[in-house]
Amino acid sequence: QVQVVESGGGSVQAGGSLTLSCDASGFTYRMAWFRQAPGKEREGVACIDTRGITRYAESVKGRFTISKDNAKNTLFLQMNDLKPEDTATYYCAARSRWDMAWPGLDARNYMHWGQGTQVTVSS
């Protein structure tokens, strides 16, 4: 069974950088980062599969980079040029099936979720 645990959240000034990590156990065909701010719907930020194919939300393209160490089954999210709008609880998610029924950033793909880590960006 897949288990995911994310870490690396914190508080930073706008324009700063932060790296999130997610340690996973078990097989993960696709992994992703989601975020949710109070009063807002959960949003897919970035995803990556075992072949290294990635997808990003338009709002983070050019600023965020998702990567995965397949040997260690560890997911990363490098966040640069952070903005106050990036403030949210960030969740690591994993899919343990090969079929792709929904787009990569659709939360329905993922059956394994971390507890979340808070990212706060001040202006």
Coordinates of N, CA and C in Angstrom, one line a residue:
Q1 N 0.8 -1.2 0.0 CA 0.0 0.0 0.0 C 0.9 1.2 0.0
V2 N 0.4 2.2 -0.8 CA 1.2 3.5 -0.9 C 0.9 4.4 0.3
Q3 N 2.0 5.0 0.8 CA 1.9 6.0 1.9 C 2.7 7.2 1.5
V4 N 2.2 8.4 1.6 CA 3.0 9.6 1.3 C 3.0 10.5 2.5
V5 N 4.2 11.1 2.6 CA 4.4 12.1 3.7 C 5.2 13.3 3.2
E6 N 4.6 14.5 3.2 CA 5.2 15.6 2.6 C 5.8 16.5 3.8
S7 N 6.8 17.3 3.4 CA 7.4 18.2 4.3 C 8.0 19.4 3.5
G8 N 8.5 20.3 4.3 CA 9.2 21.5 3.7 C 8.5 22.8 3.6
G9 N 7.3 22.8 4.1 CA 6.5 24.0 4.1 C 7.1 25.0 5.1
G10 N 6.6 26.3 5.0 CA 7.1 27.3 5.8 C 6.6 28.7 5.4
S11 N 7.2 29.7 6.0 CA 6.8 31.1 5.7 C 8.0 31.8 5.0
V12 N 7.7 32.4 3.9 CA 8.7 33.1 3.1 C 8.2 34.5 2.6
Q13 N 9.1 35.4 2.3 CA 8.7 36.6 1.7 C 8.4 36.4 0.2
A14 N 7.6 37.3 -0.4 CA 7.3 37.2 -1.8 C 8.6 37.3 -2.6
G15 N 8.8 36.5 -3.6 CA 10.0 36.5 -4.4 C 11.0 35.4 -3.9
G16 N 10.7 34.9 -2.8 CA 11.6 33.8 -2.2 C 11.3 32.5 -2.8
S17 N 12.1 31.5 -2.3 CA 12.0 30.1 -2.8 C 11.8 29.2 -1.6
L18 N 11.2 28.0 -2.0 CA 10.9 27.0 -1.0 C 10.9 25.7 -1.8
T19 N 11.3 24.6 -1.1 CA 11.3 23.3 -1.7 C 10.5 22.3 -0.9
L20 N 9.5 21.7 -1.4 CA 8.7 20.7 -0.7 C 9.2 19.3 -1.1
S21 N 9.1 18.4 -0.2 CA 9.5 17.0 -0.4 C 8.4 16.1 0.0
C22 N 8.3 14.9 -0.7 CA 7.3 13.9 -0.3 C 7.9 12.6 -0.4
D23 N 8.0 11.9 0.7 CA 8.5 10.5 0.8 C 7.3 9.6 0.6
A24 N 7.5 8.7 -0.4 CA 6.4 7.7 -0.7 C 6.9 6.3 -0.5
S25 N 6.0 5.4 -0.1 CA 6.3 4.0 -0.1 C 5.4 3.3 -1.0
G26 N 5.8 2.2 -1.6 CA 5.0 1.5 -2.5 C 5.1 2.0 -3.9
F27 N 4.3 1.3 -4.8 CA 4.4 1.7 -6.2 C 3.6 3.0 -6.5
T28 N 4.2 3.9 -7.2 CA 3.5 5.2 -7.6 C 3.7 5.4 -9.1
Y29 N 2.6 5.2 -9.8 CA 2.7 5.4 -11.3 C 2.7 6.9 -11.6
R30 N 2.0 7.7 -10.9 CA 1.9 9.1 -11.1 C 1.9 9.8 -9.7
M31 N 2.6 10.9 -9.6 CA 2.5 11.7 -8.4 C 2.3 13.1 -8.7
A32 N 1.7 13.8 -7.7 CA 1.3 15.2 -8.0 C 1.3 16.0 -6.7
W33 N 1.4 17.3 -6.9 CA 1.2 18.3 -5.8 C -0.1 19.0 -6.0
F34 N -0.9 19.1 -5.0 CA -2.1 19.9 -5.0 C -2.0 20.9 -3.9
R35 N -2.8 21.9 -4.0 CA -2.9 22.9 -2.9 C -4.3 23.4 -2.7
Q36 N -4.5 23.9 -1.5 CA -5.9 24.4 -1.2 C -5.7 25.5 -0.2
A37 N -6.3 26.6 -0.6 CA -6.4 27.8 0.3 C -7.7 27.9 0.9
P38 N -7.9 28.5 2.1 CA -9.2 28.6 2.8 C -10.2 29.2 1.9
G39 N -11.4 28.5 1.8 CA -12.5 29.0 1.0 C -12.3 28.7 -0.5
K40 N -11.3 28.1 -0.9 CA -11.0 27.8 -2.3 C -11.0 26.3 -2.6
E41 N -11.3 25.9 -3.8 CA -11.3 24.5 -4.2 C -9.8 24.0 -4.3
R42 N -9.7 22.7 -4.1 CA -8.4 22.1 -4.2 C -7.9 22.2 -5.7
E43 N -6.7 22.6 -5.8 CA -6.1 22.9 -7.2 C -4.9 22.0 -7.4
G44 N -4.9 21.5 -8.6 CA -3.7 20.7 -9.0 C -2.6 21.6 -9.4
V45 N -1.4 21.5 -8.9 CA -0.3 22.3 -9.1 C 0.6 21.8 -10.2
A46 N 1.0 20.5 -10.0 CA 1.9 19.9 -10.9 C 1.9 18.3 -10.7
C47 N 2.2 17.6 -11.8 CA 2.2 16.2 -11.7 C 3.3 15.6 -12.5
I48 N 3.7 14.4 -12.2 CA 4.8 13.7 -13.0 C 4.5 12.2 -12.9
D49 N 4.9 11.5 -14.0 CA 4.7 10.1 -14.0 C 6.1 9.4 -14.0
T50 N 6.1 8.1 -14.1 CA 7.4 7.4 -14.0 C 8.3 7.6 -15.2
R51 N 7.8 8.1 -16.3 CA 8.6 8.4 -17.5 C 9.1 9.9 -17.5
G52 N 8.7 10.6 -16.4 CA 9.2 12.0 -16.3 C 8.3 13.0 -17.0
I53 N 7.2 12.6 -17.5 CA 6.3 13.5 -18.2 C 5.6 14.4 -17.1
T54 N 5.6 15.7 -17.3 CA 5.1 16.6 -16.3 C 3.9 17.5 -16.9
R55 N 3.2 18.0 -16.0 CA 2.1 19.0 -16.3 C 2.1 20.0 -15.2
Y56 N 1.9 21.2 -15.5 CA 1.8 22.3 -14.5 C 0.6 23.1 -14.7
A57 N 0.1 23.7 -13.6 CA -1.0 24.7 -13.7 C -0.4 25.9 -14.3
E58 N -1.2 26.6 -15.1 CA -0.7 27.8 -15.8 C -0.1 28.8 -14.8
S59 N -0.7 28.9 -13.6 CA -0.3 29.9 -12.7 C 1.1 29.7 -12.1
V60 N 1.7 28.5 -12.3 CA 3.0 28.2 -11.7 C 4.0 27.9 -12.7
K61 N 3.7 27.9 -14.0 CA 4.6 27.6 -15.1 C 5.8 28.6 -15.1
G62 N 7.0 28.1 -15.2 CA 8.1 29.0 -15.1 C 8.7 29.3 -13.8
R63 N 7.9 29.0 -12.7 CA 8.3 29.3 -11.4 C 8.5 28.0 -10.5
F64 N 7.6 27.0 -10.8 CA 7.7 25.8 -10.0 C 8.3 24.7 -10.9
T65 N 9.0 23.7 -10.3 CA 9.5 22.6 -11.0 C 9.2 21.3 -10.2
I66 N 8.5 20.4 -10.8 CA 8.3 19.1 -10.1 C 9.3 18.1 -10.6
S67 N 9.8 17.3 -9.7 CA 10.8 16.2 -10.0 C 10.6 15.1 -9.1
K68 N 11.1 13.9 -9.5 CA 10.9 12.7 -8.8 C 12.2 11.9 -8.8
D69 N 12.6 11.4 -7.7 CA 13.7 10.4 -7.6 C 13.0 9.0 -7.6
N70 N 13.0 8.4 -8.8 CA 12.2 7.1 -8.9 C 12.8 6.0 -8.0
A71 N 14.1 6.0 -7.9 CA 14.8 5.0 -7.0 C 14.4 5.1 -5.6
K72 N 14.3 6.3 -5.1 CA 13.9 6.6 -3.7 C 12.4 6.8 -3.5
N73 N 11.7 6.9 -4.6 CA 10.3 7.2 -4.6 C 10.0 8.5 -3.8
T74 N 10.8 9.5 -4.1 CA 10.7 10.8 -3.4 C 10.3 11.9 -4.4
L75 N 9.3 12.6 -4.1 CA 8.8 13.7 -5.0 C 9.2 15.1 -4.4
F76 N 9.5 16.0 -5.3 CA 10.0 17.3 -4.9 C 9.2 18.4 -5.7
L77 N 9.0 19.5 -5.1 CA 8.5 20.7 -5.8 C 9.3 21.9 -5.4
Q78 N 10.1 22.3 -6.4 CA 10.9 23.5 -6.2 C 10.1 24.7 -6.6
M79 N 9.9 25.6 -5.7 CA 9.1 26.8 -5.9 C 9.9 28.0 -5.8
N80 N 10.0 28.8 -6.9 CA 10.7 30.0 -7.0 C 9.8 31.2 -7.3
D81 N 10.3 32.4 -7.0 CA 9.5 33.6 -7.2 C 8.1 33.4 -6.6
L82 N 8.1 33.0 -5.3 CA 6.8 32.8 -4.7 C 6.0 34.1 -4.6
K83 N 4.7 34.0 -4.7 CA 3.8 35.1 -4.6 C 2.8 34.8 -3.5
P84 N 2.2 35.9 -3.0 CA 1.2 35.7 -1.9 C 0.0 34.8 -2.3
E85 N -0.3 34.8 -3.6 CA -1.3 33.9 -4.1 C -1.0 32.4 -4.0
D86 N 0.3 32.1 -3.8 CA 0.7 30.7 -3.6 C 0.5 30.2 -2.2
T87 N 0.0 31.1 -1.3 CA -0.2 30.7 0.0 C -1.3 29.6 0.1
A88 N -1.1 28.5 0.7 CA -2.0 27.4 0.7 C -1.4 26.2 1.5
T89 N -2.3 25.2 1.7 CA -1.8 24.0 2.2 C -1.5 23.1 1.0
Y90 N -0.3 22.6 1.0 CA 0.1 21.8 -0.2 C 0.1 20.3 0.2
Y91 N -0.5 19.5 -0.7 CA -0.6 18.1 -0.5 C 0.1 17.3 -1.6
C92 N 0.8 16.3 -1.1 CA 1.4 15.3 -2.0 C 0.3 14.2 -2.3
A93 N 0.2 13.8 -3.6 CA -0.7 12.7 -3.9 C -0.1 11.7 -4.9
A94 N -0.5 10.5 -4.8 CA 0.0 9.4 -5.6 C -1.1 8.5 -6.2
R95 N -0.8 8.1 -7.4 CA -1.7 7.1 -8.1 C -0.9 5.8 -8.3
S96 N -1.6 4.7 -7.9 CA -0.9 3.4 -8.0 C -1.5 2.5 -9.1
R97 N -2.1 3.1 -10.1 CA -2.7 2.4 -11.2 C -2.1 2.9 -12.5
W98 N -2.0 2.1 -13.5 CA -1.4 2.5 -14.8 C -2.4 3.2 -15.7
D99 N -3.7 2.9 -15.6 CA -4.6 3.5 -16.5 C -4.8 5.0 -16.2
M100 N -5.1 5.8 -17.2 CA -5.2 7.2 -17.0 C -6.6 7.6 -17.5
A101 N -7.5 7.7 -16.5 CA -8.9 8.0 -16.8 C -9.2 9.5 -16.8
W102 N -8.4 10.3 -16.2 CA -8.6 11.7 -16.1 C -7.3 12.4 -16.4
P103 N -7.4 13.7 -16.7 CA -6.2 14.5 -16.9 C -5.3 14.5 -15.6
G104 N -4.0 14.7 -15.8 CA -3.1 14.5 -14.7 C -3.3 15.3 -13.5
L105 N -3.9 16.5 -13.6 CA -4.1 17.4 -12.5 C -5.5 17.2 -11.9
D106 N -6.2 16.2 -12.3 CA -7.6 15.9 -11.8 C -7.4 15.1 -10.5
A107 N -7.9 15.6 -9.4 CA -7.7 14.9 -8.1 C -8.2 13.5 -8.1
R108 N -9.2 13.2 -9.0 CA -9.8 11.8 -9.0 C -8.8 10.8 -9.4
N109 N -7.7 11.1 -9.9 CA -6.6 10.2 -10.3 C -6.0 9.6 -9.1
Y110 N -6.0 10.3 -8.0 CA -5.1 9.9 -6.9 C -5.8 9.3 -5.7
M111 N -5.4 8.2 -5.3 CA -6.0 7.5 -4.2 C -5.2 7.5 -2.9
H112 N -4.0 8.1 -2.9 CA -3.1 8.2 -1.8 C -2.7 9.7 -1.5
W113 N -2.9 10.2 -0.3 CA -2.7 11.6 0.0 C -1.9 11.7 1.2
G114 N -1.1 12.8 1.2 CA -0.3 13.1 2.5 C -1.2 14.0 3.3
Q115 N -0.6 14.4 4.5 CA -1.4 15.1 5.5 C -1.4 16.6 5.2
G116 N -0.5 17.1 4.3 CA -0.4 18.5 3.9 C 0.6 19.2 4.7
T117 N 1.2 20.2 4.0 CA 2.2 21.1 4.6 C 1.9 22.6 4.2
Q118 N 1.9 23.4 5.2 CA 1.5 24.8 5.0 C 2.6 25.7 4.4
V119 N 2.3 26.4 3.3 CA 3.1 27.4 2.7 C 2.5 28.7 2.8
T120 N 3.2 29.7 3.4 CA 2.7 31.0 3.6 C 3.7 32.0 2.9
V121 N 3.2 32.8 2.0 CA 4.0 33.8 1.3 C 3.5 35.2 1.7
S122 N 4.4 36.0 2.3 CA 4.0 37.4 2.7 C 4.5 38.4 1.7
S123 N 3.7 39.4 1.5 CA 4.1 40.5 0.6 C 5.0 41.5 1.2

